PDB file of C-alpha atoms in Angstrom:
ATOM      1  CA  LEU A 136     -29.333 -21.539 -20.188  1.00  0.00           C
ATOM      2  CA  SER A 137     -28.325 -20.153 -16.835  1.00  0.00           C
ATOM      3  CA  PHE A 138     -25.091 -18.286 -16.389  1.00  0.00           C
ATOM      4  CA  PRO A 139     -22.799 -19.627 -13.611  1.00  0.00           C
ATOM      5  CA  ALA A 140     -22.017 -17.411 -10.628  1.00  0.00           C
ATOM      6  CA  TYR A 141     -19.115 -15.013 -11.088  1.00  0.00           C
ATOM      7  CA  SER A 142     -17.341 -16.613  -8.116  1.00  0.00           C
ATOM      8  CA  THR A 143     -17.397 -20.003  -9.874  1.00  0.00           C
ATOM      9  CA  LEU A 144     -16.252 -18.474 -13.141  1.00  0.00           C
ATOM     10  CA  THR A 145     -13.446 -16.599 -11.364  1.00  0.00           C
ATOM     11  CA  LEU A 146     -12.133 -19.824  -9.807  1.00  0.00           C
ATOM     12  CA  GLN A 147     -12.250 -21.627 -13.142  1.00  0.00           C
ATOM     13  CA  LEU A 148     -10.503 -18.741 -14.872  1.00  0.00           C
ATOM     14  CA  LYS A 149      -7.846 -18.560 -12.144  1.00  0.00           C
ATOM     15  CA  ASP A 150      -7.029 -22.254 -12.609  1.00  0.00           C
ATOM     16  CA  ARG A 151      -6.779 -21.777 -16.374  1.00  0.00           C
ATOM     17  CA  VAL A 152      -4.387 -18.862 -15.918  1.00  0.00           C
ATOM     18  CA  PHE A 153      -2.131 -20.861 -13.583  1.00  0.00           C
ATOM     19  CA  ASP A 154      -2.208 -23.816 -16.001  1.00  0.00           C
ATOM     20  CA  SER A 155      -1.313 -21.544 -18.921  1.00  0.00           C
ATOM     21  CA  ILE A 156       1.594 -19.975 -17.044  1.00  0.00           C
ATOM     22  CA  SER A 157       2.841 -23.361 -15.791  1.00  0.00           C
ATOM     23  CA  LYS A 158       2.959 -24.740 -19.306  1.00  0.00           C
ATOM     24  CA  ALA A 159       4.509 -21.654 -20.869  1.00  0.00           C
ATOM     25  CA  HIS A 160       7.196 -21.188 -18.197  1.00  0.00           C
ATOM     26  CA  GLN A 161       7.624 -24.799 -17.054  1.00  0.00           C
ATOM     27  CA  THR A 162       7.306 -24.077 -13.362  1.00  0.00           C
ATOM     28  CA  GLU A 163       4.783 -24.454 -10.551  1.00  0.00           C
ATOM     29  CA  ASN A 164       6.471 -21.768  -8.458  1.00  0.00           C
ATOM     30  CA  PHE A 165       4.687 -18.433  -8.630  1.00  0.00           C
ATOM     31  CA  VAL A 166       5.498 -15.017  -7.187  1.00  0.00           C
ATOM     32  CA  SER A 167       3.322 -11.929  -7.458  1.00  0.00           C
ATOM     33  CA  LEU A 168       4.939  -8.550  -8.136  1.00  0.00           C
ATOM     34  CA  HIS A 169       2.693  -5.489  -8.193  1.00  0.00           C
ATOM     35  CA  ILE A 170       4.267  -2.095  -8.825  1.00  0.00           C
ATOM     36  CA  ARG A 171       2.032   0.912  -8.371  1.00  0.00           C
ATOM     37  CA  ARG A 172       3.375   3.797 -10.382  1.00  0.00           C
ATOM     38  CA  ALA A 173       0.530   6.183 -11.155  1.00  0.00           C
ATOM     39  CA  ASP A 174      -1.263   6.474  -7.841  1.00  0.00           C
ATOM     40  CA  GLY A 175       1.581   5.358  -5.581  1.00  0.00           C
ATOM     41  CA  LYS A 176       4.525   7.201  -7.114  1.00  0.00           C
ATOM     42  CA  LYS A 177       4.680   9.844  -4.391  1.00  0.00           C
ATOM     43  CA  GLU A 178       4.416   7.304  -1.565  1.00  0.00           C
ATOM     44  CA  CYS A 179       6.974   4.803  -2.762  1.00  0.00           C
ATOM     45  CA  ASP A 180      10.233   5.004  -4.711  1.00  0.00           C
ATOM     46  CA  THR A 181       9.775   2.729  -7.711  1.00  0.00           C
ATOM     47  CA  SER A 182      12.671   4.082  -9.723  1.00  0.00           C
ATOM     48  CA  LEU A 183      14.611   1.494 -11.700  1.00  0.00           C
ATOM     49  CA  ALA A 184      17.617   1.759  -9.379  1.00  0.00           C
ATOM     50  CA  ARG A 185      15.416   1.190  -6.333  1.00  0.00           C
ATOM     51  CA  MET A 186      13.540  -1.668  -8.010  1.00  0.00           C
ATOM     52  CA  TRP A 187      16.815  -3.388  -8.923  1.00  0.00           C
ATOM     53  CA  ARG A 188      17.915  -3.346  -5.261  1.00  0.00           C
ATOM     54  CA  TYR A 189      14.454  -4.473  -4.140  1.00  0.00           C
ATOM     55  CA  LEU A 190      14.349  -7.400  -6.588  1.00  0.00           C
ATOM     56  CA  GLN A 191      17.898  -8.519  -5.781  1.00  0.00           C
ATOM     57  CA  CYS A 192      17.086  -8.538  -2.085  1.00  0.00           C
ATOM     58  CA  SER A 193      13.672 -10.187  -2.519  1.00  0.00           C
ATOM     59  CA  PHE A 194      14.984 -13.020  -4.695  1.00  0.00           C
ATOM     60  CA  ASN A 195      18.091 -13.595  -2.572  1.00  0.00           C
ATOM     61  CA  LYS A 196      18.233 -17.241  -1.459  1.00  0.00           C
ATOM     62  CA  THR A 197      15.157 -18.355  -3.405  1.00  0.00           C
ATOM     63  CA  ASN A 198      17.180 -20.952  -5.347  1.00  0.00           C
ATOM     64  CA  SER A 199      15.535 -23.785  -3.399  1.00  0.00           C
ATOM     65  CA  PHE A 200      12.274 -23.004  -5.233  1.00  0.00           C
ATOM     66  CA  GLY A 201      13.921 -23.330  -8.629  1.00  0.00           C
ATOM     67  CA  ARG A 202      12.828 -21.039 -11.429  1.00  0.00           C
ATOM     68  CA  LEU A 203      10.048 -18.695 -10.340  1.00  0.00           C
ATOM     69  CA  ALA A 204       7.310 -17.354 -12.584  1.00  0.00           C
ATOM     70  CA  VAL A 205       6.974 -13.710 -11.553  1.00  0.00           C
ATOM     71  CA  LEU A 206       3.404 -12.579 -12.183  1.00  0.00           C
ATOM     72  CA  PHE A 207       3.980  -8.909 -12.834  1.00  0.00           C
ATOM     73  CA  HIS A 208       1.170  -6.382 -12.820  1.00  0.00           C
ATOM     74  CA  THR A 209       1.285  -2.629 -12.800  1.00  0.00           C
ATOM     75  CA  ASP A 210      -0.459   0.549 -13.854  1.00  0.00           C
ATOM     76  CA  GLU A 211       2.745   1.727 -15.566  1.00  0.00           C
ATOM     77  CA  THR A 212       2.540   2.256 -19.331  1.00  0.00           C
ATOM     78  CA  ASN A 213       6.111   3.344 -20.118  1.00  0.00           C
ATOM     79  CA  THR A 214       7.474   0.522 -22.287  1.00  0.00           C
ATOM     80  CA  CYS A 215      11.108   1.345 -21.441  1.00  0.00           C
ATOM     81  CA  TYR A 216      10.369   1.001 -17.714  1.00  0.00           C
ATOM     82  CA  LEU A 217       8.409  -2.227 -18.254  1.00  0.00           C
ATOM     83  CA  ASP A 218      11.162  -3.726 -20.389  1.00  0.00           C
ATOM     84  CA  ALA A 219      13.782  -2.820 -17.773  1.00  0.00           C
ATOM     85  CA  ILE A 220      11.747  -4.587 -15.056  1.00  0.00           C
ATOM     86  CA  ARG A 221      11.399  -7.652 -17.300  1.00  0.00           C
ATOM     87  CA  GLN A 222      15.161  -7.706 -17.882  1.00  0.00           C
ATOM     88  CA  MET A 223      15.840  -7.426 -14.146  1.00  0.00           C
ATOM     89  CA  ILE A 224      13.527 -10.337 -13.323  1.00  0.00           C
ATOM     90  CA  GLU A 225      15.034 -12.514 -16.041  1.00  0.00           C
ATOM     91  CA  SER A 226      18.615 -11.595 -15.134  1.00  0.00           C
ATOM     92  CA  LEU A 227      17.916 -12.972 -11.657  1.00  0.00           C
ATOM     93  CA  GLY A 228      17.053 -16.356 -13.214  1.00  0.00           C
ATOM     94  CA  ASN A 229      13.270 -16.048 -13.114  1.00  0.00           C
ATOM     95  CA  SER A 230      10.487 -15.995 -15.701  1.00  0.00           C
ATOM     96  CA  TYR A 231       8.685 -12.743 -16.368  1.00  0.00           C
ATOM     97  CA  VAL A 232       4.921 -13.044 -16.822  1.00  0.00           C
ATOM     98  CA  ASP A 233       2.963  -9.994 -17.926  1.00  0.00           C
ATOM     99  CA  LEU A 234      -0.074 -10.840 -15.829  1.00  0.00           C
ATOM    100  CA  ASP A 235      -2.395  -8.301 -17.438  1.00  0.00           C
ATOM    101  CA  THR A 236      -1.716  -9.614 -20.954  1.00  0.00           C
ATOM    102  CA  THR A 237      -1.793 -13.272 -19.905  1.00  0.00           C
ATOM    103  CA  LEU A 238      -5.003 -12.860 -17.937  1.00  0.00           C
ATOM    104  CA  TRP A 239      -6.769 -11.076 -20.799  1.00  0.00           C
ATOM    105  CA  LYS A 240      -5.690 -13.732 -23.318  1.00  0.00           C
ATOM    106  CA  VAL A 241      -6.896 -16.596 -21.116  1.00  0.00           C
ATOM    107  CA  LEU A 242     -10.109 -14.710 -20.302  1.00  0.00           C
ATOM    108  CA  GLN A 243     -10.853 -14.272 -24.017  1.00  0.00           C
ATOM    109  CA  GLU A 244     -10.208 -17.984 -24.679  1.00  0.00           C
ATOM    110  CA  TYR A 245     -12.348 -18.962 -21.702  1.00  0.00           C
ATOM    111  CA  ALA A 246     -15.197 -16.667 -22.755  1.00  0.00           C
ATOM    112  CA  THR A 247     -15.434 -18.410 -26.132  1.00  0.00           C
ATOM    113  CA  SER A 248     -15.637 -21.827 -24.463  1.00  0.00           C
ATOM    114  CA  ILE A 249     -18.840 -21.253 -22.457  1.00  0.00           C
ATOM    115  CA  PRO A 250     -22.348 -20.122 -23.377  1.00  0.00           C
ATOM    116  CA  ASN A 251     -22.794 -16.329 -23.125  1.00  0.00           C
ATOM    117  CA  GLY A 252     -19.106 -16.068 -22.266  1.00  0.00           C
ATOM    118  CA  GLU A 253     -18.779 -12.655 -23.891  1.00  0.00           C
ATOM    119  CA  ARG A 254     -20.377 -11.320 -20.709  1.00  0.00           C
ATOM    120  CA  LEU A 255     -17.067 -12.038 -18.972  1.00  0.00           C
ATOM    121  CA  LEU A 256     -15.066  -9.650 -21.132  1.00  0.00           C
ATOM    122  CA  ASN A 257     -15.090  -6.718 -18.734  1.00  0.00           C
ATOM    123  CA  ASN A 258     -12.904  -5.028 -16.125  1.00  0.00           C
ATOM    124  CA  PHE A 259     -14.973  -6.436 -13.262  1.00  0.00           C
ATOM    125  CA  MET A 260     -14.071  -9.996 -14.242  1.00  0.00           C
ATOM    126  CA  ARG A 261     -10.437  -9.062 -14.865  1.00  0.00           C
ATOM    127  CA  TYR A 262     -10.167  -7.455 -11.426  1.00  0.00           C
ATOM    128  CA  ASN A 263     -11.836 -10.429  -9.691  1.00  0.00           C
ATOM    129  CA  ALA A 264      -9.548 -12.877 -11.447  1.00  0.00           C
ATOM    130  CA  GLU A 265      -6.427 -10.818 -10.706  1.00  0.00           C
ATOM    131  CA  THR A 266      -7.379 -10.593  -7.028  1.00  0.00           C
ATOM    132  CA  ALA A 267      -8.068 -14.335  -6.890  1.00  0.00           C
ATOM    133  CA  LEU A 268      -4.704 -15.067  -8.525  1.00  0.00           C
ATOM    134  CA  ASP A 269      -2.886 -12.803  -6.096  1.00  0.00           C
ATOM    135  CA  ASP A 270      -4.547 -14.454  -3.093  1.00  0.00           C
ATOM    136  CA  ASP A 271      -4.092 -18.037  -4.267  1.00  0.00           C
ATOM    137  CA  GLU A 272      -2.116 -20.501  -2.157  1.00  0.00           C
ATOM    138  CA  ARG A 273       0.080 -21.284  -5.183  1.00  0.00           C
ATOM    139  CA  ILE A 274       1.705 -17.852  -4.800  1.00  0.00           C
ATOM    140  CA  ILE A 275       4.891 -18.466  -2.800  1.00  0.00           C
ATOM    141  CA  PHE A 276       5.238 -14.805  -1.864  1.00  0.00           C
ATOM    142  CA  LYS A 277       3.938 -11.402  -2.864  1.00  0.00           C
ATOM    143  CA  MET A 278       5.871  -8.223  -3.469  1.00  0.00           C
ATOM    144  CA  GLU A 279       4.259  -4.833  -3.722  1.00  0.00           C
ATOM    145  CA  GLN A 280       5.821  -1.458  -4.311  1.00  0.00           C
TER     146      GLN A 280
END
């Protein structure tokens, strides 16, 4: 058995992730939110107060899209900070999607569905899929802090 090219697998995985999010959050409207905390903390203010203002401004007048699924990814590990961001996103009428967790879950399911799929369970594949998701035309807009 030959193993498909990683580019093909990445595209298939990306579609599965979007399908999973669409079903779980009942929307086709996606936004990417990437907050860099560890390596970007000194360059950008990502305090909760600043993020609240940023999110309010960014989601202002997005009602025409309906409910947005906000694909959130970060290098932050503080659960209090992460929960506060989730609450902010939801309080603005949008769905919070932990992209790292969702991507890993779908990747694991996908890996069991193809021959030699365990080879996909690595950071290289996760990074490729996350990049492909972020660059997909289904993303209405991207936010990065």
